[in-house]
């Protein structure tokens, strides 16, 4: 019995000093030789750990305590957050190569090495979050009207998550962390406020909004009061389910077909790689194509006009017809562009093409403006448009590669 007690005291380091964190009063975990390896060094494949190494006898040892407690409370679940007193547990600090205190060490997933934060400029919650958060990888996909259907229907065994956000760019940190931590069980999509048609489809009236879509049943909307990590994690955990692809021996996370680069932009370029996904092999599709001399004519202003028209017409589905918007670089696809018989001086020009069994097209007459294009599409929906047959009822083969960013 005495020997057992001696061994336990040795493992616990004697706990002779007064620790600056208390279990009952903080969300900071207290690590000892009994739990450090299990919780931190042998657990790196399951998330990111942040550890404050200190000596309780150091002058100013408690200076960082409040900031670190705030960081732990604000980021509960996002990181594993703990502390080690190097006076009580010197062996842990020696093994982790802690040569001075205080030290704040981040343990990212392998193979990334551990990182020590520079504490010269202070130790506040936002700085720690920024430093540790670098190791989260965004696993979400930008969702537009172009790739939404592919995203929700691809791999039906995996539920999909849609975040509707009014952020103009980037991914909110909490969502980025969730997308990595649920990587094997959920697919994450990000929908910008500009995607009006998708917002209407999911009855989103305020931002942010979070929706889970499964292969069966109605979409499930998160109705929590807080848009923070822990409550959203708990909500998603209920709807998460493991998807195992029997064809993948290593059972790594499967990539959604919706992540193809031409499906994540509002008005993509038609190439050999992208053409079928964008429009050419979609059922009931009418391809609204900006035929341009080169990339310079496919300016962001012109593409934004097309996107705005597309958002307005997404809900005007008639007789199974859907409009898909894209642009064609005639300098890269001269043979395909020749289908429409357009002289170079007439470019850029809007063409509406039916790529179905009876391949036909019509030219948009008039200026490239929202009102002008809408007028042409309204004619089509009203049955008043005249299409011209594609010669030989066969489209030339696309040959260009989708541009690498």
mmCIF file of N, CA and C in Angstrom, residues 173-224:
data_model
loop_
_atom_site.group_PDB
_atom_site.id
_atom_site.type_symbol
_atom_site.label_atom_id
_atom_site.label_comp_id
_atom_site.label_asym_id
_atom_site.label_seq_id
_atom_site.Cartn_x
_atom_site.Cartn_y
_atom_site.Cartn_z
ATOM 1 N N UNK A 173 -14.640 31.721 -38.670
ATOM 2 C CA UNK A 173 -13.730 30.800 -38.000
ATOM 3 C C UNK A 173 -14.445 29.592 -37.401
ATOM 4 N N UNK A 174 -15.567 29.831 -36.739
ATOM 5 C CA UNK A 174 -16.308 28.730 -36.106
ATOM 6 C C UNK A 174 -16.709 27.695 -37.151
ATOM 7 N N UNK A 175 -17.159 28.169 -38.315
ATOM 8 C CA UNK A 175 -17.593 27.243 -39.374
ATOM 9 C C UNK A 175 -16.406 26.479 -39.946
ATOM 10 N N UNK A 176 -15.275 27.155 -40.063
ATOM 11 C CA UNK A 176 -14.058 26.497 -40.546
ATOM 12 C C UNK A 176 -13.671 25.352 -39.599
ATOM 13 N N UNK A 177 -13.720 25.633 -38.295
ATOM 14 C CA UNK A 177 -13.371 24.611 -37.308
ATOM 15 C C UNK A 177 -14.352 23.442 -37.354
ATOM 16 N N UNK A 178 -15.634 23.733 -37.460
ATOM 17 C CA UNK A 178 -16.641 22.670 -37.541
ATOM 18 C C UNK A 178 -16.437 21.823 -38.796
ATOM 19 N N UNK A 179 -16.108 22.468 -39.905
ATOM 20 C CA UNK A 179 -15.943 21.732 -41.165
ATOM 21 C C UNK A 179 -14.791 20.742 -41.095
ATOM 22 N N UNK A 180 -13.747 21.082 -40.329
ATOM 23 C CA UNK A 180 -12.624 20.152 -40.177
ATOM 24 C C UNK A 180 -12.950 19.063 -39.169
ATOM 25 N N UNK A 181 -13.590 19.430 -38.085
ATOM 26 C CA UNK A 181 -13.857 18.449 -37.025
ATOM 27 C C UNK A 181 -14.943 17.443 -37.405
ATOM 28 N N UNK A 182 -15.824 17.801 -38.350
ATOM 29 C CA UNK A 182 -16.850 16.872 -38.840
ATOM 30 C C UNK A 182 -16.530 16.383 -40.256
ATOM 31 N N UNK A 183 -15.267 16.493 -40.633
ATOM 32 C CA UNK A 183 -14.872 16.217 -42.015
ATOM 33 C C UNK A 183 -15.304 14.838 -42.520
ATOM 34 N N UNK A 184 -15.278 13.847 -41.645
ATOM 35 C CA UNK A 184 -15.576 12.479 -42.077
ATOM 36 C C UNK A 184 -17.060 12.134 -42.060
ATOM 37 N N UNK A 185 -17.879 13.028 -41.512
ATOM 38 C CA UNK A 185 -19.289 12.659 -41.364
ATOM 39 C C UNK A 185 -20.272 13.629 -41.995
ATOM 40 N N UNK A 186 -19.810 14.840 -42.331
ATOM 41 C CA UNK A 186 -20.694 15.847 -42.922
ATOM 42 C C UNK A 186 -19.959 16.576 -44.038
ATOM 43 N N UNK A 187 -20.712 17.102 -45.001
ATOM 44 C CA UNK A 187 -20.146 17.997 -46.010
ATOM 45 C C UNK A 187 -20.669 19.398 -45.756
ATOM 46 N N UNK A 188 -19.784 20.393 -45.806
ATOM 47 C CA UNK A 188 -20.126 21.767 -45.458
ATOM 48 C C UNK A 188 -20.119 22.675 -46.680
ATOM 49 N N UNK A 189 -21.186 23.455 -46.820
ATOM 50 C CA UNK A 189 -21.289 24.429 -47.894
ATOM 51 C C UNK A 189 -21.487 25.824 -47.332
ATOM 52 N N UNK A 190 -20.993 26.828 -48.077
ATOM 53 C CA UNK A 190 -21.093 28.216 -47.658
ATOM 54 C C UNK A 190 -21.846 29.000 -48.730
ATOM 55 N N UNK A 191 -22.957 29.621 -48.353
ATOM 56 C CA UNK A 191 -23.811 30.354 -49.288
ATOM 57 C C UNK A 191 -23.761 31.839 -48.956
ATOM 58 N N UNK A 192 -23.356 32.665 -49.932
ATOM 59 C CA UNK A 192 -23.287 34.105 -49.711
ATOM 60 C C UNK A 192 -24.673 34.742 -49.796
ATOM 61 N N UNK A 193 -24.795 35.902 -49.199
ATOM 62 C CA UNK A 193 -26.059 36.631 -49.186
ATOM 63 C C UNK A 193 -26.536 36.952 -50.601
ATOM 64 N N UNK A 194 -25.597 37.069 -51.550
ATOM 65 C CA UNK A 194 -25.955 37.413 -52.931
ATOM 66 C C UNK A 194 -26.714 36.303 -53.643
ATOM 67 N N UNK A 195 -26.698 35.081 -53.087
ATOM 68 C CA UNK A 195 -27.419 33.960 -53.703
ATOM 69 C C UNK A 195 -28.891 34.011 -53.281
ATOM 70 N N UNK A 196 -29.602 34.978 -53.848
ATOM 71 C CA UNK A 196 -31.000 35.213 -53.458
ATOM 72 C C UNK A 196 -31.885 33.982 -53.652
ATOM 73 N N UNK A 197 -31.695 33.289 -54.782
ATOM 74 C CA UNK A 197 -32.564 32.153 -55.086
ATOM 75 C C UNK A 197 -32.423 31.043 -54.045
ATOM 76 N N UNK A 198 -31.199 30.802 -53.580
ATOM 77 C CA UNK A 198 -30.993 29.749 -52.576
ATOM 78 C C UNK A 198 -31.548 30.196 -51.219
ATOM 79 N N UNK A 199 -31.392 31.482 -50.911
ATOM 80 C CA UNK A 199 -31.960 31.987 -49.659
ATOM 81 C C UNK A 199 -33.479 31.818 -49.650
ATOM 82 N N UNK A 200 -34.123 32.089 -50.779
ATOM 83 C CA UNK A 200 -35.582 31.928 -50.865
ATOM 84 C C UNK A 200 -35.967 30.455 -50.773
ATOM 85 N N UNK A 201 -35.174 29.610 -51.415
ATOM 86 C CA UNK A 201 -35.476 28.170 -51.407
ATOM 87 C C UNK A 201 -35.502 27.618 -49.984
ATOM 88 N N UNK A 202 -34.558 28.076 -49.159
ATOM 89 C CA UNK A 202 -34.463 27.567 -47.786
ATOM 90 C C UNK A 202 -35.142 28.500 -46.769
ATOM 91 N N UNK A 203 -35.877 29.500 -47.293
ATOM 92 C CA UNK A 203 -36.652 30.421 -46.452
ATOM 93 C C UNK A 203 -35.770 31.135 -45.431
ATOM 94 N N UNK A 204 -34.587 31.537 -45.894
ATOM 95 C CA UNK A 204 -33.658 32.279 -45.041
ATOM 96 C C UNK A 204 -33.988 33.764 -45.134
ATOM 97 N N UNK A 205 -34.296 34.362 -43.994
ATOM 98 C CA UNK A 205 -34.679 35.772 -43.972
ATOM 99 C C UNK A 205 -33.692 36.632 -43.199
ATOM 100 N N UNK A 206 -32.809 35.997 -42.434
ATOM 101 C CA UNK A 206 -31.780 36.757 -41.736
ATOM 102 C C UNK A 206 -30.490 35.934 -41.702
ATOM 103 N N UNK A 207 -29.369 36.654 -41.570
ATOM 104 C CA UNK A 207 -28.058 36.019 -41.600
ATOM 105 C C UNK A 207 -27.346 36.249 -40.262
ATOM 106 N N UNK A 208 -26.542 35.263 -39.824
ATOM 107 C CA UNK A 208 -26.304 33.966 -40.442
ATOM 108 C C UNK A 208 -27.460 33.007 -40.186
ATOM 109 N N UNK A 209 -27.529 31.965 -41.027
ATOM 110 C CA UNK A 209 -28.504 30.887 -40.853
ATOM 111 C C UNK A 209 -27.821 29.572 -41.201
ATOM 112 N N UNK A 210 -28.181 28.520 -40.486
ATOM 113 C CA UNK A 210 -27.551 27.219 -40.684
ATOM 114 C C UNK A 210 -28.626 26.172 -40.949
ATOM 115 N N UNK A 211 -28.426 25.373 -42.001
ATOM 116 C CA UNK A 211 -29.418 24.374 -42.401
ATOM 117 C C UNK A 211 -28.722 23.038 -42.655
ATOM 118 N N UNK A 212 -29.318 21.951 -42.177
ATOM 119 C CA UNK A 212 -28.840 20.598 -42.472
ATOM 120 C C UNK A 212 -29.782 19.973 -43.496
ATOM 121 N N UNK A 213 -29.199 19.430 -44.575
ATOM 122 C CA UNK A 213 -29.978 18.805 -45.634
ATOM 123 C C UNK A 213 -29.612 17.326 -45.705
ATOM 124 N N UNK A 214 -30.629 16.471 -45.596
ATOM 125 C CA UNK A 214 -30.415 15.028 -45.721
ATOM 126 C C UNK A 214 -31.114 14.523 -46.971
ATOM 127 N N UNK A 215 -30.800 13.299 -47.354
ATOM 128 C CA UNK A 215 -31.372 12.739 -48.582
ATOM 129 C C UNK A 215 -32.878 12.522 -48.453
ATOM 130 N N UNK A 216 -33.370 12.398 -47.232
ATOM 131 C CA UNK A 216 -34.810 12.244 -47.000
ATOM 132 C C UNK A 216 -35.275 13.267 -45.967
ATOM 133 N N UNK A 217 -36.512 13.697 -46.119
ATOM 134 C CA UNK A 217 -37.082 14.646 -45.167
ATOM 135 C C UNK A 217 -36.798 16.093 -45.529
ATOM 136 N N UNK A 218 -37.408 16.994 -44.770
ATOM 137 C CA UNK A 218 -37.247 18.418 -45.014
ATOM 138 C C UNK A 218 -35.928 18.925 -44.425
ATOM 139 N N UNK A 219 -35.397 20.041 -44.971
ATOM 140 C CA UNK A 219 -34.200 20.652 -44.379
ATOM 141 C C UNK A 219 -34.443 21.002 -42.910
ATOM 142 N N UNK A 220 -33.403 20.874 -42.098
ATOM 143 C CA UNK A 220 -33.503 21.131 -40.655
ATOM 144 C C UNK A 220 -32.714 22.399 -40.341
ATOM 145 N N UNK A 221 -33.397 23.407 -39.813
ATOM 146 C CA UNK A 221 -32.770 24.697 -39.540
ATOM 147 C C UNK A 221 -32.333 24.796 -38.085
ATOM 148 N N UNK A 222 -31.107 25.260 -37.876
ATOM 149 C CA UNK A 222 -30.598 25.499 -36.522
ATOM 150 C C UNK A 222 -31.312 26.709 -35.936
ATOM 151 N N UNK A 223 -31.946 26.537 -34.788
ATOM 152 C CA UNK A 223 -32.714 27.630 -34.194
ATOM 153 C C UNK A 223 -32.144 28.075 -32.852
ATOM 154 N N UNK A 224 -30.869 27.766 -32.625
ATOM 155 C CA UNK A 224 -30.234 28.155 -31.367
ATOM 156 C C UNK A 224 -30.078 29.651 -31.241
#
